[in-house]
Coordinates of C-alpha atoms in Angstrom, one line a residue:
M1353 CA 0.0 0.0 0.0
A1354 CA 1.4 3.4 -1.0
K1355 CA 2.3 5.7 1.9
P1356 CA 0.4 8.9 2.5
I1357 CA 2.2 11.9 0.9
V1358 CA 2.9 14.7 3.4
F1359 CA 4.0 18.2 2.4
I1360 CA 6.2 20.0 5.0
G1361 CA 6.4 23.7 4.8
S1362 CA 8.4 26.3 6.8
S1363 CA 10.3 29.5 6.4
S1364 CA 13.9 29.4 5.2
E1365 CA 15.1 29.9 8.7
H1366 CA 13.3 26.8 10.0
R1367 CA 14.1 24.6 7.1
N1368 CA 16.3 22.5 9.4
L1369 CA 13.2 21.7 11.6
A1370 CA 11.3 20.6 8.5
L1371 CA 14.1 18.3 7.6
Y1372 CA 14.2 16.8 11.2
I1373 CA 10.4 16.2 10.9
Q1374 CA 10.9 14.5 7.6
S1375 CA 13.6 12.3 9.1
A1376 CA 11.4 11.3 12.0
M1377 CA 8.4 10.4 9.8
Q1378 CA 10.0 8.9 6.6
Y1379 CA 9.4 5.3 7.6
D1380 CA 5.6 5.7 8.1
V1381 CA 4.7 8.3 5.4
A1382 CA 6.2 9.8 2.3
P1383 CA 7.3 13.3 3.5
V1384 CA 8.4 16.0 1.1
V1385 CA 10.0 19.2 2.4
W1386 CA 9.2 22.4 0.4
T1387 CA 12.8 22.8 -0.7
Q1388 CA 12.8 19.4 -2.4
G1389 CA 11.5 20.1 -5.8
T1390 CA 8.3 22.0 -4.9
F1391 CA 9.5 25.3 -6.4
E1392 CA 10.8 24.6 -9.9
P1393 CA 12.8 27.3 -11.7
S1394 CA 10.1 28.3 -14.3
H1395 CA 7.1 28.1 -12.0
F1396 CA 5.4 30.8 -10.0
T1397 CA 5.2 30.0 -6.2
L1398 CA 1.4 29.8 -6.2
E1399 CA 1.4 27.4 -9.1
S1400 CA 4.0 25.2 -7.4
L1401 CA 2.0 25.1 -4.2
E1402 CA -1.1 24.1 -6.0
S1403 CA 0.9 21.4 -7.7
A1404 CA 2.1 20.2 -4.3
L1405 CA -1.6 20.2 -3.1
D1406 CA -2.6 18.0 -6.0
K1407 CA -0.2 15.4 -4.8
A1408 CA -0.3 15.7 -1.0
D1409 CA -2.6 13.8 1.4
F1410 CA -1.5 15.9 4.4
A1411 CA 0.4 19.1 5.2
I1412 CA 2.7 20.0 8.2
L1413 CA 3.6 23.6 8.6
V1414 CA 6.4 24.7 11.0
C1415 CA 5.3 28.0 12.5
A1416 CA 7.6 30.2 14.6
P1417 CA 8.1 34.0 14.9
D1418 CA 10.6 34.7 12.1
D1419 CA 10.2 38.4 11.2
V1420 CA 10.7 41.5 13.2
T1421 CA 8.1 43.8 11.9
V1422 CA 8.0 47.5 12.7
S1423 CA 4.6 49.2 13.2
R1424 CA 3.9 52.5 14.8
N1425 CA 7.6 52.7 15.8
K1426 CA 7.4 49.4 17.7
E1427 CA 8.9 46.1 16.8
Y1428 CA 7.0 42.8 17.1
S1429 CA 7.4 39.2 16.0
T1430 CA 5.2 37.6 13.5
V1431 CA 5.0 34.3 11.6
R1432 CA 6.2 34.7 8.0
D1433 CA 3.4 35.7 5.7
N1434 CA 4.1 32.9 3.3
V1435 CA 3.7 30.3 6.0
I1436 CA 0.4 31.8 7.1
F1437 CA -0.7 31.9 3.4
E1438 CA 0.2 28.2 3.0
L1439 CA -1.7 27.4 6.2
G1440 CA -4.9 29.0 4.7
L1441 CA -4.3 27.4 1.3
F1442 CA -3.8 23.9 2.7
I1443 CA -6.6 24.1 5.1
G1444 CA -8.9 25.3 2.3
R1445 CA -7.9 22.4 0.1
L1446 CA -7.1 19.5 2.5
G1447 CA -9.2 20.5 5.5
R1448 CA -8.3 21.1 9.1
K1449 CA -8.0 17.5 10.0
R1450 CA -5.3 17.0 7.3
T1451 CA -3.3 20.1 8.1
F1452 CA -1.0 20.2 11.1
L1453 CA 1.0 23.0 12.9
V1454 CA 4.3 22.5 14.7
S1455 CA 5.5 25.4 16.8
P1456 CA 7.9 26.1 19.8
R1457 CA 6.3 25.7 23.2
G1458 CA 5.8 29.0 25.1
V1459 CA 5.9 31.2 22.0
D1460 CA 2.7 33.2 21.0
L1461 CA 2.5 32.9 17.3
H1462 CA -0.2 35.7 17.1
L1463 CA -2.5 33.3 15.2
P1464 CA -6.2 33.9 15.6
S1465 CA -8.0 32.2 18.5
D1466 CA -10.2 30.3 16.0
L1467 CA -7.2 28.2 15.2
S1468 CA -7.6 26.6 18.6
G1469 CA -9.4 23.8 16.6
L1470 CA -6.0 23.2 15.0
T1471 CA -4.1 23.0 18.3
P1472 CA -0.4 23.3 17.4
E1473 CA 1.9 20.4 18.3
T1474 CA 4.7 22.0 20.3
F1475 CA 8.3 21.3 21.0
D1476 CA 10.8 22.6 23.6
P1477 CA 13.3 24.9 21.7
D1478 CA 15.8 24.4 24.5
E1479 CA 16.0 20.7 23.6
L1480 CA 16.9 21.1 19.9
L1481 CA 20.4 20.0 20.5
N1482 CA 18.7 16.6 20.6
P1483 CA 16.1 17.2 17.8
E1484 CA 14.8 13.6 18.0
A1485 CA 13.8 14.1 21.6
A1486 CA 12.5 17.7 21.0
L1487 CA 10.3 16.9 18.0
G1488 CA 9.5 13.3 18.8
P1489 CA 6.2 13.9 20.7
A1490 CA 4.8 16.1 18.0
C1491 CA 5.8 13.7 15.2
T1492 CA 4.3 10.7 17.1
K1493 CA 0.9 12.4 17.5
I1494 CA 0.8 13.6 13.9
K1495 CA 1.8 10.2 12.6
A1496 CA -1.0 8.6 14.6
A1497 CA -3.6 11.0 13.1
I1498 CA -2.2 10.4 9.6
V1499 CA -2.5 6.6 9.9
K1500 CA -6.0 6.9 11.2
A1501 CA -7.2 9.2 8.4
G1502 CA -5.4 7.4 5.6
R1503 CA -4.7 8.7 2.0
L1504 CA -7.1 10.9 0.1
P1505 CA -9.1 8.9 -2.5
R1506 CA -7.6 9.8 -5.9
S1507 CA -7.8 8.4 -9.5
D1508 CA -4.6 7.9 -11.5
F1509 CA -3.4 10.7 -13.8
S1510 CA -5.1 9.6 -17.0
E1511 CA -8.5 9.0 -15.3
A1512 CA -8.2 12.4 -13.7
R1513 CA -7.8 14.1 -17.0
E1514 CA -10.7 12.3 -18.5
G1515 CA -12.9 12.9 -15.5
M1516 CA -12.0 16.6 -15.1
A1517 CA -15.5 17.9 -15.6
E1518 CA -16.9 15.4 -13.0
E1519 CA -14.2 16.5 -10.5
R1520 CA -15.0 20.1 -11.0
S1521 CA -18.7 19.3 -10.4
L1522 CA -17.6 17.7 -7.1
D1523 CA -15.6 20.7 -6.2
R1524 CA -18.6 23.0 -6.7
S1525 CA -20.7 20.6 -4.6
D1526 CA -18.1 20.7 -1.9
E1527 CA -18.1 24.5 -2.0
L1528 CA -21.9 24.6 -1.7
Q1529 CA -21.6 22.5 1.5
H1530 CA -19.4 25.2 2.9
T1531 CA -21.8 28.0 2.2
P1532 CA -22.0 30.1 5.4
Q1533 CA -24.8 28.7 7.6
S1534 CA -26.5 30.5 10.5
T1535 CA -26.3 27.2 12.4
W1536 CA -22.5 27.2 12.5
S1537 CA -20.8 27.2 15.9
D1538 CA -19.0 30.3 17.2
E1539 CA -15.6 28.6 16.5
K1540 CA -16.7 27.6 13.0
F1541 CA -17.7 31.2 12.2
E1542 CA -14.4 32.6 13.5
F1543 CA -12.3 30.0 11.6
E1544 CA -14.0 30.4 8.3
F1545 CA -13.8 34.2 8.6
F1546 CA -10.0 33.9 9.1
I1547 CA -9.5 31.6 6.1
A1548 CA -11.7 33.9 3.8
T1549 CA -9.7 36.9 5.0
M1550 CA -6.4 35.2 4.3
H1551 CA -7.6 34.4 0.7
E1552 CA -8.8 38.0 0.3
N1553 CA -12.2 36.6 -0.6
E1554 CA -14.3 39.7 0.2
K1555 CA -17.5 38.1 -1.2
R1556 CA -17.1 35.2 1.2
V1557 CA -16.1 37.5 4.1
S1558 CA -19.3 39.4 3.6
E1559 CA -21.4 36.2 3.4
I1560 CA -19.9 35.0 6.7
E1561 CA -20.6 38.3 8.4
D1562 CA -24.2 38.3 7.2
A1563 CA -24.7 34.7 8.3
Y1564 CA -23.4 35.5 11.8
R1565 CA -25.7 38.5 12.2
T1566 CA -28.7 36.3 11.4
S1567 CA -27.5 33.4 13.6
A1568 CA -28.8 32.4 17.0
L1569 CA -25.3 33.4 18.4
N1570 CA -26.0 37.1 17.8
T1571 CA -28.2 37.6 20.9
S1572 CA -27.2 41.1 21.9
Q1573 CA -25.1 44.1 21.0
E1574 CA -22.4 42.8 23.4
K1575 CA -22.2 39.4 21.5
L1576 CA -22.0 41.4 18.2
A1577 CA -19.2 43.4 19.7
E1578 CA -17.3 40.2 20.6
W1579 CA -17.7 39.1 16.9
D1580 CA -16.6 42.4 15.5
T1581 CA -13.4 42.5 17.7
R1582 CA -12.5 38.9 16.7
C1583 CA -12.9 39.9 13.0
E1584 CA -10.6 42.9 13.4
Y1585 CA -8.0 40.8 15.2
A1586 CA -8.2 38.2 12.3
R1587 CA -7.5 41.1 9.8
I1588 CA -4.6 42.4 12.0
I1589 CA -2.8 39.1 12.4
S1590 CA -3.3 38.1 8.7
G1591 CA -1.8 41.4 7.5
K1592 CA -5.0 42.5 5.8
G1593 CA -5.5 45.7 7.7
G1594 CA -7.5 45.7 10.9
N1595 CA -8.4 48.4 13.2
L1596 CA -6.9 48.3 16.8
S1597 CA -8.9 51.5 17.7
L1598 CA -12.2 49.6 17.0
I1599 CA -11.2 46.9 19.4
R1600 CA -10.3 49.5 22.0
D1601 CA -13.7 51.2 21.5
K1602 CA -15.6 47.9 21.9
S1603 CA -13.6 47.2 25.1
E1604 CA -14.5 50.6 26.5
A1605 CA -18.2 50.1 25.5
F1606 CA -18.3 46.7 27.3
P1607 CA -15.6 46.9 30.0
M1608 CA -16.8 43.8 31.9
N1609 CA -16.6 41.5 28.8
A1610 CA -13.6 39.1 29.3
E1611 CA -13.6 37.9 25.7
I1612 CA -13.3 41.4 24.3
R1613 CA -10.5 42.2 26.8
K1614 CA -8.7 39.1 25.8
T1615 CA -8.9 40.0 22.1
L1616 CA -7.6 43.5 22.9
A1617 CA -4.7 41.9 24.9
Q1618 CA -3.8 39.6 22.0
A1619 CA -3.8 42.6 19.5
L1620 CA -1.6 44.6 21.8
Q1621 CA 0.8 41.7 22.2
H1622 CA 0.8 41.3 18.4
Y1623 CA 2.0 44.9 18.1
G1624 CA 4.7 44.3 20.7
D1625 CA 3.1 46.1 23.6
D1626 CA 3.7 43.3 26.1
L1627 CA 3.1 45.4 29.2
G1628 CA -0.2 46.7 27.9
A1629 CA -1.2 43.2 26.8
L1630 CA -0.4 41.8 30.3
Q1631 CA -2.5 44.5 31.9
E1632 CA -5.5 43.6 29.7
F1633 CA -5.0 39.8 30.3
I1634 CA -5.1 40.5 34.1
I1635 CA -8.3 42.5 33.8
A1636 CA -9.8 39.9 31.5
V1637 CA -9.1 37.0 33.9
D1638 CA -10.3 39.1 36.9
I1639 CA -13.7 39.6 35.3
A1640 CA -14.1 36.2 33.7
N1641 CA -17.1 34.3 35.1
D1642 CA -16.3 30.9 33.5
A1643 CA -13.5 28.5 34.5
Q1644 CA -12.7 27.5 30.9
I1645 CA -12.5 31.2 29.7
A1646 CA -10.4 32.1 32.7
A1647 CA -8.0 29.1 31.9
N1648 CA -7.7 30.2 28.3
I1649 CA -6.9 33.8 29.3
S1650 CA -4.4 32.7 31.9
K1651 CA -2.5 30.4 29.6
R1652 CA -1.9 33.4 27.2
G1653 CA -1.3 35.8 30.1
V1654 CA 1.2 33.6 31.8
E1655 CA 3.4 33.5 28.7
V1656 CA 3.5 37.3 28.6
A1657 CA 4.2 37.5 32.3
K1658 CA 7.0 35.1 32.0
K1659 CA 8.4 37.0 29.1
V1660 CA 8.5 40.4 31.0
K1661 CA 9.5 38.6 34.2
N1662 CA 6.4 39.8 36.2
S1663 CA 6.1 37.3 39.1
S1664 CA 3.2 39.2 40.7
A1665 CA 1.2 38.7 37.6
L1666 CA 1.8 35.0 37.8
K1667 CA 0.5 35.0 41.3
T1668 CA -2.6 36.9 40.2
F1669 CA -3.4 34.3 37.5
K1670 CA -2.9 31.5 40.0
E1671 CA -5.2 33.0 42.6
K1672 CA -7.9 33.6 40.1
L1673 CA -7.8 30.0 38.7
I1674 CA -7.8 28.6 42.2
S1675 CA -10.9 30.6 43.0
F1676 CA -13.0 28.9 40.4
P1677 CA -15.0 25.8 41.4
I1678 CA -14.4 22.9 39.1
K1679 CA -17.9 21.8 37.9
N1680 CA -17.1 19.2 35.3
H1681 CA -14.5 17.2 33.5
R1682 CA -13.8 19.9 30.9
D1683 CA -13.4 22.5 33.6
K1684 CA -10.8 20.4 35.4
S1685 CA -8.9 19.6 32.2
E1686 CA -8.7 23.3 31.2
I1687 CA -7.7 24.4 34.7
M1688 CA -5.0 21.7 34.9
E1689 CA -3.5 22.7 31.6
A1690 CA -3.4 26.3 32.8
F1691 CA -1.9 25.2 36.1
R1692 CA 0.9 23.3 34.3
I1693 CA 1.9 26.4 32.4
L1694 CA 1.9 28.3 35.6
V1695 CA 4.0 25.7 37.4
E1696 CA 6.4 25.6 34.5
A1697 CA 6.8 29.4 34.6
A1698 CA 7.4 29.1 38.4
K1699 CA 10.1 26.5 37.7
L1700 CA 8.6 23.7 39.7
P1701 CA 9.4 20.7 37.5
E1702 CA 8.3 18.0 39.9
I1703 CA 4.8 19.5 40.5
H1704 CA 4.7 19.9 36.7
K1705 CA 5.2 16.2 36.3
A1706 CA 2.7 15.4 39.0
L1707 CA 0.0 17.5 37.2
G1708 CA 1.1 15.6 34.0
E1709 CA 0.0 12.3 35.8
L1710 CA -3.5 13.8 36.3
I1711 CA -3.7 15.0 32.7
T1712 CA -2.7 11.6 31.2
A1713 CA -5.2 9.9 33.6
M1714 CA -7.9 12.2 32.3
K1715 CA -6.8 11.9 28.6
P1716 CA -5.4 8.3 28.4
D1717 CA -5.4 8.4 24.5
D1718 CA -3.3 11.6 24.3
I1719 CA -0.1 10.0 23.1
D1720 CA 1.7 13.3 22.8
A1721 CA 1.0 14.0 26.5
R1722 CA 2.3 10.6 27.5
F1723 CA 5.4 10.9 25.4
A1724 CA 6.2 14.3 26.9
S1725 CA 5.6 13.0 30.4
A1726 CA 7.7 9.9 29.8
H1727 CA 10.6 12.0 28.4
A1728 CA 10.5 14.4 31.4
Y1729 CA 10.7 11.4 33.8
S1730 CA 13.6 10.0 31.8
E1731 CA 15.5 13.2 31.8
A1732 CA 15.1 13.2 35.6
D1733 CA 16.3 9.6 35.9
Q1734 CA 12.9 8.5 37.2
D1735 CA 13.0 5.5 35.0
G1736 CA 10.1 3.4 36.5
L1737 CA 7.7 6.2 35.9
S1738 CA 9.1 6.8 32.4
M1739 CA 8.5 3.1 31.7
L1740 CA 4.9 3.3 32.8
Q1741 CA 4.2 6.2 30.5
Y1742 CA 5.8 4.6 27.4
E1743 CA 4.1 1.2 28.2
A1744 CA 0.7 3.0 28.3
I1745 CA 1.1 4.0 24.6
P1746 CA -0.5 1.1 22.7
P1747 CA 2.3 -1.0 21.0
E1748 CA 0.9 -0.5 17.6
E1749 CA 1.0 3.3 18.0
R1750 CA 4.5 3.5 19.5
S1751 CA 6.9 5.1 17.1
G1752 CA 10.4 3.8 16.7
M1753 CA 11.5 6.7 19.0
A1754 CA 9.1 5.6 21.7
W1755 CA 10.2 2.0 21.5
N1756 CA 13.9 3.1 21.7
N1757 CA 13.2 5.3 24.7
L1758 CA 11.2 2.5 26.4
G1759 CA 14.3 0.3 25.8
V1760 CA 16.4 2.9 27.6
S1761 CA 14.1 2.8 30.6
Y1762 CA 14.2 -1.0 30.7
D1763 CA 18.0 -0.9 30.5
R1764 CA 18.4 1.6 33.3
L1765 CA 16.2 -0.6 35.4
G1766 CA 18.4 -3.6 34.7
L1767 CA 15.9 -5.4 32.5
K1768 CA 18.4 -6.3 29.8
S1769 CA 16.3 -8.8 27.8
K1770 CA 13.3 -6.4 27.7
A1771 CA 15.6 -3.6 26.6
I1772 CA 17.0 -5.6 23.7
G1773 CA 13.5 -6.5 22.6
A1774 CA 12.4 -2.9 22.6
F1775 CA 15.6 -1.8 20.8
E1776 CA 15.0 -4.5 18.1
I1777 CA 11.4 -3.2 17.4
A1778 CA 12.7 0.4 17.3
A1779 CA 15.5 -0.6 14.9
S1780 CA 12.9 -2.4 12.7
K1781 CA 11.0 0.9 12.5
G1782 CA 14.0 2.7 11.2
E1783 CA 15.2 4.3 14.5
T1784 CA 18.9 4.2 13.9
I1785 CA 19.8 5.2 17.4
A1786 CA 18.3 1.9 18.5
D1787 CA 20.7 0.0 16.3
G1788 CA 23.6 1.5 18.3
N1789 CA 21.8 0.8 21.6
L1790 CA 21.2 -2.8 20.5
A1791 CA 24.8 -3.4 19.4
R1792 CA 26.0 -2.0 22.7
K1793 CA 23.7 -4.3 24.8
L1794 CA 24.6 -7.4 22.8
T1795 CA 28.3 -6.5 23.2
F1796 CA 28.0 -6.3 27.0
G1797 CA 25.8 -9.4 27.3
G1798 CA 22.2 -10.0 28.5
F1799 CA 21.1 -11.2 25.0
H1800 CA 18.5 -13.7 26.2
I1801 CA 16.4 -13.4 23.1
E1802 CA 19.1 -14.2 20.6
A1803 CA 20.6 -16.9 22.9
R1804 CA 17.2 -18.5 23.3
K1805 CA 16.6 -18.7 19.6
R1806 CA 19.9 -20.5 19.1
A1807 CA 19.3 -22.8 22.0
D1808 CA 15.8 -23.7 20.8
S1809 CA 17.1 -24.4 17.3
A1810 CA 19.8 -26.7 18.7
I1811 CA 17.5 -28.6 20.9
L1812 CA 15.3 -29.5 17.9
K1813 CA 18.3 -31.2 16.2
P1814 CA 18.8 -34.9 16.7
S1815 CA 20.8 -35.9 19.9
P1816 CA 21.5 -32.3 21.2
H1817 CA 24.5 -31.9 23.4
E1818 CA 23.7 -31.9 27.1
S1819 CA 25.3 -28.4 27.4
V1820 CA 22.6 -27.1 25.1
C1821 CA 19.9 -28.3 27.4
S1822 CA 21.7 -26.8 30.4
I1823 CA 22.1 -23.4 28.6
A1824 CA 18.4 -23.5 27.8
A1825 CA 17.6 -24.0 31.5
E1826 CA 20.0 -21.2 32.4
I1827 CA 18.3 -18.8 30.0
R1828 CA 14.9 -19.8 31.4
E1829 CA 16.1 -19.0 34.9
Q1830 CA 17.6 -15.7 33.9
K1831 CA 14.3 -14.8 32.1
E1832 CA 12.2 -15.7 35.1
D1833 CA 14.5 -13.7 37.3
E1834 CA 14.1 -10.7 35.0
E1835 CA 10.3 -11.1 35.0
L1836 CA 10.4 -10.9 38.8
R1837 CA 12.6 -7.8 38.7
Y1838 CA 10.3 -6.3 36.1
S1839 CA 7.2 -6.9 38.3
A1840 CA 9.0 -5.4 41.3
A1841 CA 10.0 -2.3 39.2
R1842 CA 6.4 -1.9 38.0
E1843 CA 5.1 -2.2 41.5
R1844 CA 7.6 0.5 42.7
A1845 CA 6.7 2.7 39.8
L1846 CA 3.0 2.4 40.4
E1847 CA 3.5 3.4 44.0
Q1848 CA 5.6 6.4 42.8
R1849 CA 2.8 7.3 40.4
K1850 CA 0.2 7.1 43.2
E1851 CA 2.3 9.5 45.3
R1852 CA 2.7 12.0 42.4
T1853 CA -1.0 11.8 41.5
A1854 CA -1.8 12.7 45.1
I1855 CA 0.6 15.6 45.0
G1856 CA -0.9 16.7 41.7
E1857 CA -4.4 16.7 43.3
A1858 CA -2.9 18.7 46.2
A1859 CA -1.7 21.4 43.8
L1860 CA -5.4 21.9 42.7
V1861 CA -6.6 22.7 46.2
Q1862 CA -8.3 26.1 46.3
I1863 CA -7.8 27.1 49.9
G1864 CA -5.0 25.4 51.8
A1865 CA -4.1 25.3 55.4
D1866 CA -1.6 27.8 57.0
I1867 CA 1.6 25.9 57.5
D1868 CA 3.7 28.6 59.2
G1869 CA 5.0 27.3 62.5
Y1870 CA 6.8 24.4 64.1
W1871 CA 7.1 20.9 62.6
D1872 CA 8.6 17.6 63.8
T1873 CA 10.8 16.1 61.2
E1874 CA 13.2 13.1 61.0
F1875 CA 16.1 15.4 61.8
G1876 CA 14.5 17.4 64.6
Q1877 CA 12.1 20.3 65.0
I1878 CA 12.0 23.1 62.4
Q1879 CA 10.1 26.4 62.0
L1880 CA 8.5 27.1 58.6
I1881 CA 8.3 30.8 57.9
S1882 CA 6.6 32.2 54.8
D1883 CA 7.5 35.4 53.0
E1884 CA 5.3 37.8 51.1
D1885 CA 5.6 35.7 47.9
G1886 CA 4.2 32.6 49.6
N1887 CA 7.6 30.8 49.7
Y1888 CA 8.7 29.0 52.9
S1889 CA 12.1 28.6 54.5
A1890 CA 13.4 26.9 57.6
S1891 CA 16.8 26.2 59.2
T1892 CA 18.1 24.1 62.0
H1893 CA 21.2 22.1 62.9
V1894 CA 22.1 18.6 64.1
T1895 CA 25.2 17.2 65.7
H1896 CA 26.8 14.0 64.5
Q1897 CA 29.0 11.7 66.4
V1898 CA 31.6 10.6 63.9
K1899 CA 34.9 8.8 63.8
S1900 CA 37.9 10.8 62.6
I1901 CA 40.2 9.3 60.0
G1902 CA 42.9 7.3 61.7
F1903 CA 46.5 6.7 60.6
G1904 CA 47.5 3.7 62.7
I1905 CA 49.5 4.2 65.9
L1906 CA 50.6 7.8 65.0
K1907 CA 47.0 9.0 64.9
P1908 CA 44.4 6.5 65.9
S1909 CA 40.8 7.2 65.0
R1910 CA 38.6 8.6 67.7
N1911 CA 35.0 9.8 68.3
M1912 CA 34.3 13.4 67.4
I1913 CA 31.2 15.7 67.4
E1914 CA 30.4 17.4 64.1
R1915 CA 27.7 20.0 63.6
R1916 CA 25.8 20.1 60.4
N1917 CA 23.4 22.9 59.4
I1918 CA 20.2 22.2 57.5
R1919 CA 18.4 24.7 55.3
I1920 CA 15.0 24.2 53.6
A1921 CA 13.5 26.4 50.9
L1922 CA 10.1 25.6 49.5
K1923 CA 7.7 27.1 46.9
R1924 CA 4.0 26.4 47.4
F1925 CA 1.3 25.8 44.7
G1926 CA -2.1 24.9 46.2
N1927 CA -1.3 22.3 48.8
A1928 CA 1.8 21.1 47.0
L1929 CA 5.3 22.1 47.9
E1930 CA 8.5 21.9 45.9
G1931 CA 12.0 23.0 46.8
T1932 CA 15.3 21.9 48.3
I1933 CA 16.9 20.7 51.5
T1934 CA 20.6 21.4 52.0
R1935 CA 22.8 19.7 54.6
E1936 CA 25.9 21.8 55.1
A1937 CA 29.1 20.3 56.4
G1938 CA 30.7 21.7 59.5
D1939 CA 33.9 23.8 59.5
S1940 CA 36.2 20.9 60.7
P1941 CA 35.2 17.8 58.8
A1942 CA 36.2 14.6 60.6
T1943 CA 35.6 12.3 57.6
L1944 CA 36.6 12.4 54.0
L1945 CA 33.1 13.2 52.9
G1946 CA 32.5 15.6 55.8
A1947 CA 33.2 18.7 53.7
I1948 CA 30.6 17.9 51.0
D1949 CA 27.3 19.9 51.1
L1950 CA 24.3 17.8 50.1
E1951 CA 21.4 19.4 48.4
H1952 CA 18.4 17.3 47.6
H1953 CA 15.1 18.1 45.9
L1954 CA 11.8 17.9 47.8
L1955 CA 8.3 17.2 46.5
L1956 CA 5.7 17.4 49.2
A1957 CA 1.9 17.6 49.9
I1958 CA 0.1 19.2 52.8
S1959 CA -2.7 17.1 54.3
V1960 CA -6.2 18.5 54.1
D1961 CA -6.3 19.2 57.8
G1962 CA -2.9 20.9 57.7
Q1963 CA -1.4 18.6 60.3
T1964 CA 1.1 16.6 58.2
I1965 CA 3.4 17.2 55.3
S1966 CA 4.6 14.2 53.4
G1967 CA 6.3 13.4 50.1
I1968 CA 9.6 12.6 48.6
E1969 CA 13.2 13.6 49.0
F1970 CA 15.2 13.0 45.8
G1971 CA 18.7 11.7 46.7
Y1972 CA 20.7 8.8 45.4
Q1973 CA 17.4 7.0 45.9
E1974 CA 13.9 8.4 46.7
A1975 CA 13.3 8.7 50.4
R1976 CA 10.0 9.2 52.1
V1977 CA 9.3 12.4 54.0
N1978 CA 6.9 12.7 56.9
W1979 CA 6.6 15.8 59.0
R1980 CA 4.0 16.4 61.7
R1981 CA 2.9 19.7 63.2
S1982 CA 4.6 20.1 66.6
T1983 CA 2.4 20.0 69.6
S1984 CA 5.0 21.8 71.7
L1985 CA 8.0 24.0 71.2
Q1986 CA 11.2 22.0 71.7
I1987 CA 14.1 23.3 69.7
T1988 CA 16.9 21.0 70.7
E1989 CA 20.0 19.6 69.1
Q1990 CA 19.6 16.1 67.9
T1991 CA 22.6 13.9 68.1
Q1992 CA 23.1 11.2 65.5
S1993 CA 25.8 8.6 65.2
E1994 CA 27.7 8.4 61.9
T1995 CA 30.5 5.9 61.5

């Protein structure tokens, strides 16, 4: 069966990203990058694009701010006009379900909000030193959608020429199906208006506007004002004019309308006025009366706040989101997505992963989310949790990259045979890095699968040597031992997931207990003190009884007392805490390791009644943390033995 043909477009500056995407997808589809024969010397660009459209079953467009455009003496970033044009052209011909966007995470492309139906697949630009890891999640999700949709039904070339009149008739019928209807949804109206604006089809623009005005959506002057501002914003970001003053006027006429405020903020951001945009986003989220609208505004506002380094704005968005009651599944999903962006901006990676567990539990079929979560765990050497996420992706939907990374998780957990099996599947899917991993593992041993095949083959021969039978038994024992270790690793990972899920739920708590005060810990009593930003700190010290380093008769070892200071720094999100614990060595170390300061990461959750704080300390191995609120003030030195 012929592979689906996928056109990959980008600006010249991002041609390398298009090539990486081509490399990641070439074994599943037939990808063609725009530089590879699309624009022939004697052809106009539009003609070449239309030719590409005639052949393509899908399109992937790499969008990222490329240009610095000057408007009203201000600079602002925009996506290249040719990429926006291709977007409209391909959506118009192939449809939204066959057109995909790939963009950097955390960058506002200034695309219209109606493109939310085309949610961009994102990548972390900081990870591009390893493009396979950076672009893997996006490519995996796109490939799954392509496989599900399949190729467009087409006749061969000669039949197409003979049946041209019939095809044109079908085209006209398809066009009639897209005649503006007053029954369209709000999102459909906005999307179609943007596409018509991009194509400079004034007749269709007028028809869409007329259809909206006669639709059931146009219930008041305020709703009409929302529509008018979205239309102006579409004109602005598509480079087809647009009137910022009109959007301002509508905002002044309806100052309590969060949607209009959000549109004004987006327009200001488009023109490079980040501070003005942030102010409007803050007003918009403050007056929002719906959790999903507030979450959408917050996600956009947080990116601006992060860009201008405004921590108080981040706190404002967080407090507003926490204040909304979660009424249904969709509310919770939107709020959690907004929280994840907030947590990422606050640089709380462990709470970010904990929220990821909640999101993948709510969206078990979201392969992109699972891949991203698995990769984050792998980067933090949390291999059991990484294994669980990769294994949750159905085997038939795992890309070569996912199989390879699952093999890496198995290998780190000491599951050699399983690692080799995963690497073999990855290699069969064209993932060349897996070939290297496979060769390395076979070199260092643990090749149960290959050994078993050879042993089974030998046993089937007449009068097999007794050593062959013993080898087969040995392999079976090793395999059984690995299965036991695999079960134990999964059991540990499931417990770790349970802990992180609980901490993710704690992060969603609206009103948490006050935890200022004294707490009993495994190293003594501490006092948690909060600052104006809601961060917590504590310090104490313990004394250790240690043996000095001896040098025989000249200097025998002896018991000494060493003091070690302990400092704790925590950030709070809901009822979740993340931070560090540092154990500082004393001034006169008595042991070789005495001079080393130890800083470990902490991920904690506050109980509902505010009486306990429990969670994880990340050291060489994960250690349980259990603190209880003190019933009495007893700051004393705790003496510990250390030999």
